[in-house]
Short mmCIF file of C-alpha atoms and ligand atoms in Angstrom, two decimals:
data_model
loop_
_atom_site.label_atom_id
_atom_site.label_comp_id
_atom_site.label_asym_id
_atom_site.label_seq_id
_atom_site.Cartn_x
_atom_site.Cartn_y
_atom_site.Cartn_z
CA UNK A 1 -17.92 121.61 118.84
CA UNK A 2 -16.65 118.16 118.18
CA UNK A 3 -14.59 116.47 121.36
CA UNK A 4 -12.30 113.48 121.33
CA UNK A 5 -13.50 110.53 124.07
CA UNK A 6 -10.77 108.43 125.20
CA UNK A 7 -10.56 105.38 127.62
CA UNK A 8 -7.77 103.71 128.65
CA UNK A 9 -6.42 101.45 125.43
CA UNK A 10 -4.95 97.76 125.52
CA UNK A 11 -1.57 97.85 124.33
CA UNK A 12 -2.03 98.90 120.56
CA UNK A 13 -1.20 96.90 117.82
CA UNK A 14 -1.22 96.22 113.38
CA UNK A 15 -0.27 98.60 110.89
CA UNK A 16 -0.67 102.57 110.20
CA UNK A 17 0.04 104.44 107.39
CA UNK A 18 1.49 107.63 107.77
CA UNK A 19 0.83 110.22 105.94
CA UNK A 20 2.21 113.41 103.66
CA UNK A 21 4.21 115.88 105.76
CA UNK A 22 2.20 119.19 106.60
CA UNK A 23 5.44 121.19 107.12
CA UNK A 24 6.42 119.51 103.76
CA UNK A 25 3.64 120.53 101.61
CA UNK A 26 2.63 123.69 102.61
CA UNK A 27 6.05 125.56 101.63
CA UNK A 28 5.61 124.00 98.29
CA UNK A 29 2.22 124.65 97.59
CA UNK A 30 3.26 128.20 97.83
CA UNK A 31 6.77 127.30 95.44
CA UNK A 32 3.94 126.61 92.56
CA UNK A 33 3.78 130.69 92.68
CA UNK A 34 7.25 130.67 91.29
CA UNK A 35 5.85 129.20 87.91
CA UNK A 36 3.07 130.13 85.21
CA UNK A 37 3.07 126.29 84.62
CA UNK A 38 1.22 123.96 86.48
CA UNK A 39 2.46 121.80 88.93
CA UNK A 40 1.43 118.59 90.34
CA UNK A 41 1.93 117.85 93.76
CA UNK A 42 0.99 114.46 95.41
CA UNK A 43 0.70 112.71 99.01
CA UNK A 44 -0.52 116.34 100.16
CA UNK A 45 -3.10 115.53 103.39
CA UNK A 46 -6.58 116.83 103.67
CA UNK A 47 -5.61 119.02 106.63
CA UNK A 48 -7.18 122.18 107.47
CA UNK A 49 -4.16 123.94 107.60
CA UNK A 50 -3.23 122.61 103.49
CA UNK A 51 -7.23 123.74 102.84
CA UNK A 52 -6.65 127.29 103.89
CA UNK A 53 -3.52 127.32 101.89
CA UNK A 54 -5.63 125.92 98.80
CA UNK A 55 -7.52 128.63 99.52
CA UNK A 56 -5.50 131.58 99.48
CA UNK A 57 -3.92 130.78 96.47
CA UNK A 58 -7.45 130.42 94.44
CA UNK A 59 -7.73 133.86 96.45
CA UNK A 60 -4.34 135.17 94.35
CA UNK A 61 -6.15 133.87 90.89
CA UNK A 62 -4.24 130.70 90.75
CA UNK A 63 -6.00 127.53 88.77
CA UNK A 64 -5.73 124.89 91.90
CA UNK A 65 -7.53 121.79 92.32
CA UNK A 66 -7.13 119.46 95.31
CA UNK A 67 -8.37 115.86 94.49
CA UNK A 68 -8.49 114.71 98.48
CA UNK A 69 -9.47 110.96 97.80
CA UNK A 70 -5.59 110.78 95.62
CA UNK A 71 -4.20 113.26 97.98
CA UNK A 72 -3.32 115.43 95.21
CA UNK A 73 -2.99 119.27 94.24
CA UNK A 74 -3.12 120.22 90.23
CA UNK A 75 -1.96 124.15 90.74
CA UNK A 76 -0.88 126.83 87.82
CA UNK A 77 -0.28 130.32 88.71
CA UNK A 78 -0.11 131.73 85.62
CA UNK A 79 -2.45 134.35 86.15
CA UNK A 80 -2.32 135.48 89.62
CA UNK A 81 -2.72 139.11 90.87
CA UNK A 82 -1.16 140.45 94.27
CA UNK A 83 -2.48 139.64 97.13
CA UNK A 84 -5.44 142.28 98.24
CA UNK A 85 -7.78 140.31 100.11
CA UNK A 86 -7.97 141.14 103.76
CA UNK A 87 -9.18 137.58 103.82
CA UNK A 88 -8.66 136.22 107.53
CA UNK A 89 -7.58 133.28 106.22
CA UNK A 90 -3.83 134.27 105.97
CA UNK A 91 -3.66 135.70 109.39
CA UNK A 92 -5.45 132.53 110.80
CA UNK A 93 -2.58 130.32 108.81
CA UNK A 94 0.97 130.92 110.60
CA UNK A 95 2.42 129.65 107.21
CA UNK A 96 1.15 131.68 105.05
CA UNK A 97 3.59 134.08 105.79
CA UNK A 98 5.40 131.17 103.62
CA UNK A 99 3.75 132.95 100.29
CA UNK A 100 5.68 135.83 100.51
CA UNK A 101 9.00 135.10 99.59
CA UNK A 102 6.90 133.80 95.92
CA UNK A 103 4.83 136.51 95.77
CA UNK A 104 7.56 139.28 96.25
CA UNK A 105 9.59 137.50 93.74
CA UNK A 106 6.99 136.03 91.07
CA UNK A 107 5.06 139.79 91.02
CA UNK A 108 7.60 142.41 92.49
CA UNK A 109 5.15 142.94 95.62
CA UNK A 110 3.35 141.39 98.34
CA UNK A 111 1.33 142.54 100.96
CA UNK A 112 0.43 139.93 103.94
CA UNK A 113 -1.59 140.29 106.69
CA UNK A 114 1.51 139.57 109.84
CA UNK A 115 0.41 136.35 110.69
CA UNK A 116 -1.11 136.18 114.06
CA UNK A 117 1.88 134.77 116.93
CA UNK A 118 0.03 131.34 118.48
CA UNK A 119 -0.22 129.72 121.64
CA UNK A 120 3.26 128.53 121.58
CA UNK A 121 5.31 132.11 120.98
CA UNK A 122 5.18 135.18 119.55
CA UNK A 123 6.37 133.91 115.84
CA UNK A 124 8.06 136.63 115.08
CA UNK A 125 9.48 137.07 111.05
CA UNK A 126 11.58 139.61 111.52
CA UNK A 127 14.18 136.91 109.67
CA UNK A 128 11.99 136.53 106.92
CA UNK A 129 12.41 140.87 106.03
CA UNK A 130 15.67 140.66 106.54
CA UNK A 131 16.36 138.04 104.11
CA UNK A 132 14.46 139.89 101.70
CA UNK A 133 15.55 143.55 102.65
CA UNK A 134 19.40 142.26 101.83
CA UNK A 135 17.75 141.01 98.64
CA UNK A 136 16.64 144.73 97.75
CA UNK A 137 13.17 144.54 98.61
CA UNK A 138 11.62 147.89 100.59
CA UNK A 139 9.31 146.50 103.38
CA UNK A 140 6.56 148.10 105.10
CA UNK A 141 4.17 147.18 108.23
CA UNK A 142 1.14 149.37 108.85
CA UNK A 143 -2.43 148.36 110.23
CA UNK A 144 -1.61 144.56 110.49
CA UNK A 145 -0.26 144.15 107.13
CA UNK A 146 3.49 143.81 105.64
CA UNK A 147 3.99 144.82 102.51
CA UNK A 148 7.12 144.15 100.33
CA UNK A 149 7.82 145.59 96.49
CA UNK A 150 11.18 145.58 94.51
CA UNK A 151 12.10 146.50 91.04
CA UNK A 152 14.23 143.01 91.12
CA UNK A 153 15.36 140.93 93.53
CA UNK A 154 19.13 140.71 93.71
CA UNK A 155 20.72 137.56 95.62
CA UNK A 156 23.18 138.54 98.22
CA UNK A 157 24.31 136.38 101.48
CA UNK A 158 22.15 136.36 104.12
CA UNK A 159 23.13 135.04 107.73
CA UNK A 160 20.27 133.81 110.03
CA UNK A 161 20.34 134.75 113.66
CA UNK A 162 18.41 131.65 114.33
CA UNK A 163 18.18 128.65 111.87
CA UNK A 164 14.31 129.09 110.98
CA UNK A 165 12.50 127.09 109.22
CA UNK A 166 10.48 129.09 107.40
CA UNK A 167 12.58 132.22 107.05
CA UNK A 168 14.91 129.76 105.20
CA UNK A 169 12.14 129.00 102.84
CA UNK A 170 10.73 132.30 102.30
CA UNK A 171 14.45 133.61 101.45
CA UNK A 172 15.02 130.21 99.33
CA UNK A 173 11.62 130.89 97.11
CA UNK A 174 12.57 134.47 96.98
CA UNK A 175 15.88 133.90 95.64
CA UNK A 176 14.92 131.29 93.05
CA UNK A 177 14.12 134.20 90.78
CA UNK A 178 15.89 137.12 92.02
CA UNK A 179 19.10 137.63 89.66
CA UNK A 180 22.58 136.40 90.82
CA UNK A 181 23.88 133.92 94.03
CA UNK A 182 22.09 133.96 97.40
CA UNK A 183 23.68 132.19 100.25
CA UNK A 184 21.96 131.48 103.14
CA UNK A 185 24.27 130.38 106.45
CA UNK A 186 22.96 129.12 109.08
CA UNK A 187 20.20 128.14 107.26
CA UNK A 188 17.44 125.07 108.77
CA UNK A 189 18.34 121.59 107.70
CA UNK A 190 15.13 119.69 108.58
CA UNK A 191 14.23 117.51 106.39
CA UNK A 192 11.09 119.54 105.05
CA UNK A 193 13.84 122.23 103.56
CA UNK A 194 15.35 119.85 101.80
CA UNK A 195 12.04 118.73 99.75
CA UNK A 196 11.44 122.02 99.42
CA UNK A 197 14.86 122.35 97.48
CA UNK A 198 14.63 119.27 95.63
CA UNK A 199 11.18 120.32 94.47
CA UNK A 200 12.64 123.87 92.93
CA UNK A 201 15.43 122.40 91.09
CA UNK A 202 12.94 119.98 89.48
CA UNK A 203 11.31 123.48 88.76
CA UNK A 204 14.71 124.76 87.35
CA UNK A 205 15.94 126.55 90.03
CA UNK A 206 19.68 126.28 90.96
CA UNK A 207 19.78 125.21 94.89
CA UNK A 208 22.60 123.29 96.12
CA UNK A 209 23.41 122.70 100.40
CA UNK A 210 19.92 122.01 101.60
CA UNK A 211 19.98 120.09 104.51
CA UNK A 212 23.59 121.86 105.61
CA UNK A 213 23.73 124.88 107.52
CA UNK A 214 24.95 126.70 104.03
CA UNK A 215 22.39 126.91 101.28
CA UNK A 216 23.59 128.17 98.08
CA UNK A 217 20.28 129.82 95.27
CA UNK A 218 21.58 130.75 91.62
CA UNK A 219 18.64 132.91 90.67
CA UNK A 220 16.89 132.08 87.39
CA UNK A 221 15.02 134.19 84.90
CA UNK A 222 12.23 131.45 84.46
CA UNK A 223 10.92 128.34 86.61
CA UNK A 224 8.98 125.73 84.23
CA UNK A 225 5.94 123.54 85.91
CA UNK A 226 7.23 120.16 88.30
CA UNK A 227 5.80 117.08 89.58
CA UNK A 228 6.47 115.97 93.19
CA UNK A 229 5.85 113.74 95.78
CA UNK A 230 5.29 115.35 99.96
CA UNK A 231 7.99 113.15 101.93
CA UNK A 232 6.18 111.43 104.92
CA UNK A 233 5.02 113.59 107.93
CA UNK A 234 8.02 112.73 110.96
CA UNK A 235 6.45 114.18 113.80
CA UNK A 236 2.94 112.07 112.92
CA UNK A 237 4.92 108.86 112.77
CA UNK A 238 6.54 110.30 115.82
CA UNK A 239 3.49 111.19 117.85
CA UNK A 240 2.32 107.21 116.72
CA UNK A 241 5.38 105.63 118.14
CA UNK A 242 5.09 107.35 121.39
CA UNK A 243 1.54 105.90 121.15
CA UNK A 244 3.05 102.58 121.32
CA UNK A 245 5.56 102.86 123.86
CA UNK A 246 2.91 104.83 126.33
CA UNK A 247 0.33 102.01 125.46
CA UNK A 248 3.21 99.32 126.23
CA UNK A 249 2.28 97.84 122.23
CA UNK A 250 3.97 96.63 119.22
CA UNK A 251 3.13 98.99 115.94
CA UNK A 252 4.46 98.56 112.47
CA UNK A 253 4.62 102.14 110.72
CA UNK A 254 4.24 102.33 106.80
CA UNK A 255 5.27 105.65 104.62
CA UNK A 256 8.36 106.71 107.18
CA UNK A 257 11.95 107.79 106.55
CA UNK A 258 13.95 106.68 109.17
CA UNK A 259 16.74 109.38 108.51
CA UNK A 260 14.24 111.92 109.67
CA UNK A 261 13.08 109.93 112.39
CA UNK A 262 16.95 109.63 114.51
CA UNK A 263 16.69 111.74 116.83
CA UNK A 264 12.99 110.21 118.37
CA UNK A 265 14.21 106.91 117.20
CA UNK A 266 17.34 107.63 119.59
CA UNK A 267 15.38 108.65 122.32
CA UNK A 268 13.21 106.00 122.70
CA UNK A 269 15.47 103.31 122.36
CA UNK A 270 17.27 104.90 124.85
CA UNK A 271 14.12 104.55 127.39
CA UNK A 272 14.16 101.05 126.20
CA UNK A 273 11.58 100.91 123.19
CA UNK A 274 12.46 98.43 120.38
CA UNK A 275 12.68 100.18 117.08
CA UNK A 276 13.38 98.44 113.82
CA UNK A 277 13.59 99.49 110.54
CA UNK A 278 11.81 97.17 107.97
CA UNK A 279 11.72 96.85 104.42
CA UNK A 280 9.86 99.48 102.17
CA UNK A 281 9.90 102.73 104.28
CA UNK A 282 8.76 100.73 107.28
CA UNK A 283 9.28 100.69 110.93
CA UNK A 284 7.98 98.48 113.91
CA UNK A 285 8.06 100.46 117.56
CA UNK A 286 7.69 98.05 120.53
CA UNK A 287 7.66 98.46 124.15
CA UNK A 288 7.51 95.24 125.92
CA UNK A 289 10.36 96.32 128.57
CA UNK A 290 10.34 98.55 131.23
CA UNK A 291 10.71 101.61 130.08
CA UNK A 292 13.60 104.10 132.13
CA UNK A 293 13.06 108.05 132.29
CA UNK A 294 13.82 110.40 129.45
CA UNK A 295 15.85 113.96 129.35
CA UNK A 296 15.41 115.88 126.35
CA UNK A 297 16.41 119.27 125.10
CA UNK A 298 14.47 120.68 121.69
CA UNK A 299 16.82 121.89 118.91
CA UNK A 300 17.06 122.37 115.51
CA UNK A 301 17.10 119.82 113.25
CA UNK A 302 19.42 117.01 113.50
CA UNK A 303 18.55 117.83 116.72
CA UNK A 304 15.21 116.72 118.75
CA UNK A 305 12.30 118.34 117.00
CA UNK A 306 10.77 120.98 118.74
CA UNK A 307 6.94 119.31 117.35
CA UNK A 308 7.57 116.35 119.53
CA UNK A 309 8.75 117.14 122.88
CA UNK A 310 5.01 117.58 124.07
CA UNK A 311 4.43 113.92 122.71
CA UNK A 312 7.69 112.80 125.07
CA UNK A 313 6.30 114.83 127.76
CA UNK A 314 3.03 112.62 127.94
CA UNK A 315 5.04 109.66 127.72
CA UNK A 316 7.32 110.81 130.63
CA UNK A 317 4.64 111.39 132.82
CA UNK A 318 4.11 107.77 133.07
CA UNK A 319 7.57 106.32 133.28
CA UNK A 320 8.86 105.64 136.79
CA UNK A 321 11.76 107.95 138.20
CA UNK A 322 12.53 111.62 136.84
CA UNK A 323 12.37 112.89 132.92
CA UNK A 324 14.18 116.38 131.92
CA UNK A 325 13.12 117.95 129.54
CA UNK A 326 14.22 121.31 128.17
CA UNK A 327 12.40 123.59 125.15
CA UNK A 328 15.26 125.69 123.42
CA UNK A 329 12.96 126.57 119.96
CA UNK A 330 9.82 128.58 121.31
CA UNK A 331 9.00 130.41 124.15
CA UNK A 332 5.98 129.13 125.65
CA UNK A 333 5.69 125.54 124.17
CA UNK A 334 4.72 124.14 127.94
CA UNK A 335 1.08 125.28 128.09
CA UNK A 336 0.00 122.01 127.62
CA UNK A 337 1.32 120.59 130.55
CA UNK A 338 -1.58 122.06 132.97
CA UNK A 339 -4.08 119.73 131.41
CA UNK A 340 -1.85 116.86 131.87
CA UNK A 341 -1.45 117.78 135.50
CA UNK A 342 -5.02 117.47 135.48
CA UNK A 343 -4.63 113.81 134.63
CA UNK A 344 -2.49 113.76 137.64
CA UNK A 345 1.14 114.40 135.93
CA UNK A 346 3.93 115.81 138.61
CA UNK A 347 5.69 118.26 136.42
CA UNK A 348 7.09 121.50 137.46
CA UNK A 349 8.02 124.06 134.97
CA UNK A 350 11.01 126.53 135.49
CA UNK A 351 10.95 128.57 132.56
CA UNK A 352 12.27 126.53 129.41
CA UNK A 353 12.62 123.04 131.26
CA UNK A 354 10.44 121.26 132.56
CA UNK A 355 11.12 117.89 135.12
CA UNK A 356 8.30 115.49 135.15
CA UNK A 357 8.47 112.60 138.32
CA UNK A 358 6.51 109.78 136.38
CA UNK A 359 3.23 108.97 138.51
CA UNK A 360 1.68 105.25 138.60
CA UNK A 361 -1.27 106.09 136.69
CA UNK A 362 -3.10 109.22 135.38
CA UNK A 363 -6.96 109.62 135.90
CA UNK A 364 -9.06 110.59 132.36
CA UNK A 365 -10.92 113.73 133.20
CA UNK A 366 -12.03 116.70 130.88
CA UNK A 367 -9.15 118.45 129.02
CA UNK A 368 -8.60 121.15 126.48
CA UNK A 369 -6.25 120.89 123.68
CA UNK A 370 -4.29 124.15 124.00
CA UNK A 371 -2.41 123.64 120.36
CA UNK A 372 -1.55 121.03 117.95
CA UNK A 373 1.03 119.38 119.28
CA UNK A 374 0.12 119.87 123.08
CA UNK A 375 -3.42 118.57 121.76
CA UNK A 376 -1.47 115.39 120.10
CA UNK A 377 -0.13 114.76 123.51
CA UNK A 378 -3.20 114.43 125.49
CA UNK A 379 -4.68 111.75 123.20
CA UNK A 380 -1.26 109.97 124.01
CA UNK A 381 -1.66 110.45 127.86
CA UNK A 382 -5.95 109.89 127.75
CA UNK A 383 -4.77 106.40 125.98
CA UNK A 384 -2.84 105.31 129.32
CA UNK A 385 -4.70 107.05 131.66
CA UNK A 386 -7.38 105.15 133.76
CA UNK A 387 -11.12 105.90 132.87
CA UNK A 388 -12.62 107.99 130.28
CA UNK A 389 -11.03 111.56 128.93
CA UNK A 390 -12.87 114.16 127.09
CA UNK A 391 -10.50 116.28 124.87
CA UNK A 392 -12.47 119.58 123.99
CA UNK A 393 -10.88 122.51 121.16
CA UNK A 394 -10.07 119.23 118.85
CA UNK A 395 -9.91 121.71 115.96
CA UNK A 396 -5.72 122.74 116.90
CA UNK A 397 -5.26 118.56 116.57
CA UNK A 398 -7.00 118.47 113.51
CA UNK A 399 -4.82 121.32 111.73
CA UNK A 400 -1.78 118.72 111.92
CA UNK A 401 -3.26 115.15 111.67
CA UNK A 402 -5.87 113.70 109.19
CA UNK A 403 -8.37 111.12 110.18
CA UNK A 404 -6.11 110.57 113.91
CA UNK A 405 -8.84 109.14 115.89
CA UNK A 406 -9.35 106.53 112.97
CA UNK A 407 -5.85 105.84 112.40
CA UNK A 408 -5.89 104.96 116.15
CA UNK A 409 -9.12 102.86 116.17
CA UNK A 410 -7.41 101.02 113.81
CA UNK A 411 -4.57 100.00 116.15
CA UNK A 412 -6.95 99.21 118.56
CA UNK A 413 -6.85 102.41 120.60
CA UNK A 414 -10.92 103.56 122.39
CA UNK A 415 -11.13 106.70 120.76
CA UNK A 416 -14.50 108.42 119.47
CA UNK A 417 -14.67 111.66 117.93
CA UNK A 418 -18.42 112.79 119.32
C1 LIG B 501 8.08 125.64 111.46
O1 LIG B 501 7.57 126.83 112.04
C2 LIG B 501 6.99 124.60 111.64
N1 LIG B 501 5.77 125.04 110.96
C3 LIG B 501 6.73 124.40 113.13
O2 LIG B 501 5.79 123.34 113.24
C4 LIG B 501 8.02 123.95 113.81
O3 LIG B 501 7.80 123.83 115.18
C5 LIG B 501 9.11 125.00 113.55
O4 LIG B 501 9.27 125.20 112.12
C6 LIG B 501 10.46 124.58 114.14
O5 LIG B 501 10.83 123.36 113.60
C7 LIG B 501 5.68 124.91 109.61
O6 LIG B 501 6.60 124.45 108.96
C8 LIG B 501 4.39 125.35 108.99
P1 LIG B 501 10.91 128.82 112.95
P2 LIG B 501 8.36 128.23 111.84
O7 LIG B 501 10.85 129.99 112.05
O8 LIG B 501 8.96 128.27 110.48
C9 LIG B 501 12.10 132.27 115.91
C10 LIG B 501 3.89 122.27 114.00
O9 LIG B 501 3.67 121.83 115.13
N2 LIG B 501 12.03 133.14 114.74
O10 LIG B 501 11.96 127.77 112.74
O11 LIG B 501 7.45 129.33 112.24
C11 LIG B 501 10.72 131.83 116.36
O12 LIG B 501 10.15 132.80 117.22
C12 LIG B 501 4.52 123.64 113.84
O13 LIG B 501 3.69 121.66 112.92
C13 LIG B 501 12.46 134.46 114.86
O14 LIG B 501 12.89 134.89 115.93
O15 LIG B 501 9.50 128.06 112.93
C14 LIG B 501 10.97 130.53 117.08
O16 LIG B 501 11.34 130.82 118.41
C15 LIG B 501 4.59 124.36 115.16
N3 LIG B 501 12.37 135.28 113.78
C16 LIG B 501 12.18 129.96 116.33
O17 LIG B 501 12.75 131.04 115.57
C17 LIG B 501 11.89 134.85 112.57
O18 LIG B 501 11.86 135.63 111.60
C18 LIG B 501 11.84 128.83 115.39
O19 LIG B 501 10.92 129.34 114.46
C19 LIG B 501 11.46 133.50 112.47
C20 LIG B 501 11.54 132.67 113.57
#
């Protein structure tokens, strides 16, 4: 298995492109089910977690090809069957629960293996049925598998116990072609939602409130084929700008949106890091102050994202005086934190919040990425720390970010992938 070596890093510095959002693309890979025309979608990243998608939707019969060197997906559904396979695949992928909202709608049934829960919480979707039980669908779980069939979807208004992201998807795809008005309240608003919308009304559909807590679908009989562009990935220019202020450098970030960037943008500037937006989708992150302790609690979007407060944990670790920080999405998103204490971090856990007393210096030793972002974080801390750091189980990094340990050679961080 492959390992990340890291030494300690000189204060990085240049450019770094960022690329296509994962949590952007895969929901609307799956929205090409909607259609028997093809779509093109572009800026989609050669992740593992995008491949397994490709996958299971060759799997369904669809006509996909991925072009990785252009970053770009050629799909057309036309003549896709229900999903039989007991392929692994889908239970391996936590998004490709994501399919089944398309599915149930595009062929009247669905049947899913229930994606696995992960390291960081159960990940339950017991929002996702009941968005598409109020739609009329009858939903069944036996031996690992949920199935779903309807005559015809019928939109009705659904309320969300908890604004989640992808049980506002599923419902949003399901709806597109279900007959009549769904409304959705209190419905996600990250920014990935709101791509997803814009990219079914170029398909047709009838979507108006994304990005508000209130999202309005006027089903249609018939999507037609679309062309669309991934927005940029905010939690990988995220996890880079942390990479500057924890190496004390001066980045310049290409391919970002700063509107989904204000809530890390606040925080850091608020421990003191220089952030300014340039012209063309750019932004430069310095820290050449001292940088003063962080307290953070995770919510959903505009609040802080939930993907970066491992990234802010690394970084607290390392700033004198005491950091809060307090995880109010999933239920065990802290596992990381033992391998940092490995490094030498003082953090003590008490259920959802963690306080971290920020140490003088961490020691590299050898770690274990626990999951993708908690994996993320550990390249930030190894890049401080003093000596060398061996990151083993690279595979949960590489699900979320393509070609990292090059994009951070290139800023002039010692990183090998061995
Ligand atoms: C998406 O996961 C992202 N994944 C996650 O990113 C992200 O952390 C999360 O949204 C929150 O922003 C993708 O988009 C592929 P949720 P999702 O449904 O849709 C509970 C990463 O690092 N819940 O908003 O699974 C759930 O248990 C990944 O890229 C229910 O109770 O997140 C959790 O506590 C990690 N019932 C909370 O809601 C449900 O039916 C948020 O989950 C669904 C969710």
């Amino acid at each position: 298995m492959s390992v990340f070596v890291v030494s300690k890093s000189p204060a990085l510095s240049g450019n770094v492109k960022i690329s296509g959002a994962k949590n952007g693309a895969l929901p609307i890979l799956a929205a090409s089910i909607l259609t028997d025309e093809e779509c093109v979608i572009s800026s989609v990243p050669p992740l593992k977690d995008v491949f397994v998608m490709i996958d299971i939707l060759k799997k369904l019969g669809a006509d996909i090809d991925y072009d990785e060197k252009k970053e770009k997906v050629t799909v057309c559904c036309k003549n896709i069957g229900t999903w039989e396979e007991d392929s692994d695949d889908a239970s391996k992928l936590r998004a490709s629960f994501i399919i089944m909202g398309p599915l149930l709608a595009r062929m009247k049934k669905a049947r899913i293996p229930l994606p696995g829960g992960c390291q960081i919480g159960s990940r339950p979707v017991d929002l996702h049925l009941k968005g598409f039980q109020a739609m009329g669908a009858t939903i069944e779980q036996k031996m690992g598998f949920i199935s779903a069939k309807t005559k015809k979807l019928i939109g009705d208004t659904i309320y969300l116990d908890f604004p989640s992201v992808g049980a506002t998807e599923n419902i949003m795809m399901a709806a597109a072609l279900a007959s009549g008005v769904t409304v959705i309240e209190n419905a996600a608003a990250e920014p990935e939602i709101c791509d997803l919308a814009k990219f079914l009304c170029k398909m047709g559909a009838k979507v108006t409130g994304a990005g508000t807590d209130t999202i309005k679908i006027e089903g249609s009989e018939k999507l037609k084929g679309a062309k669309h562009k991934v927005i940029p990935d905010r939690i990988e220019a995220g996890t880079f700008m942390v990479a500057s202020a924890i190496t004390g450098g001066d980045i310049i970030l290409e391919n970002v949106i700063s509107e989904h960037l204000k809530p890390v943008t606040a925080k850091l500037a608020e421990s003191n890091v220089l952030i300014e937006e340039l012209e063309g989708n750019k932004m430069r992150v310095a820290a050449n102050e001292k940088l003063k302790p962080i307290n953070i609690k995770t919510m959903p979007f505009p609040g802080f994202p939930t993907d970066m407060q491992s990234q802010f944990m690394s970084l607290s670790a390392v700033i004198s005086g005491t950091s809060i920080i307090t995880e109010t999405v999933f239920e065990n998103r802290f596992i990381y934190a033992g391998e940092l204490r490995r490094m030498g971090a003082d953090i003590k856990i008490d259920s959802r919040s963690a306080v971290i007393e920020g140490v003088k210096k961490l020691t590299g030793t050898q770690v274990r990425a626990t999951d993708l972002r908690g994996g993320a974080a550990l390249i930030l801390s190894a890049l401080a720390a003093e000596g060398e750091t061996e990151i083993s189980d690279i595979y949960h990094i590489e699900r979320g970010y393509c070609n990292i340990e090059k994009k951070f050679e290139s800023l002039g961080a010692f990183i090998k992938k061995i």
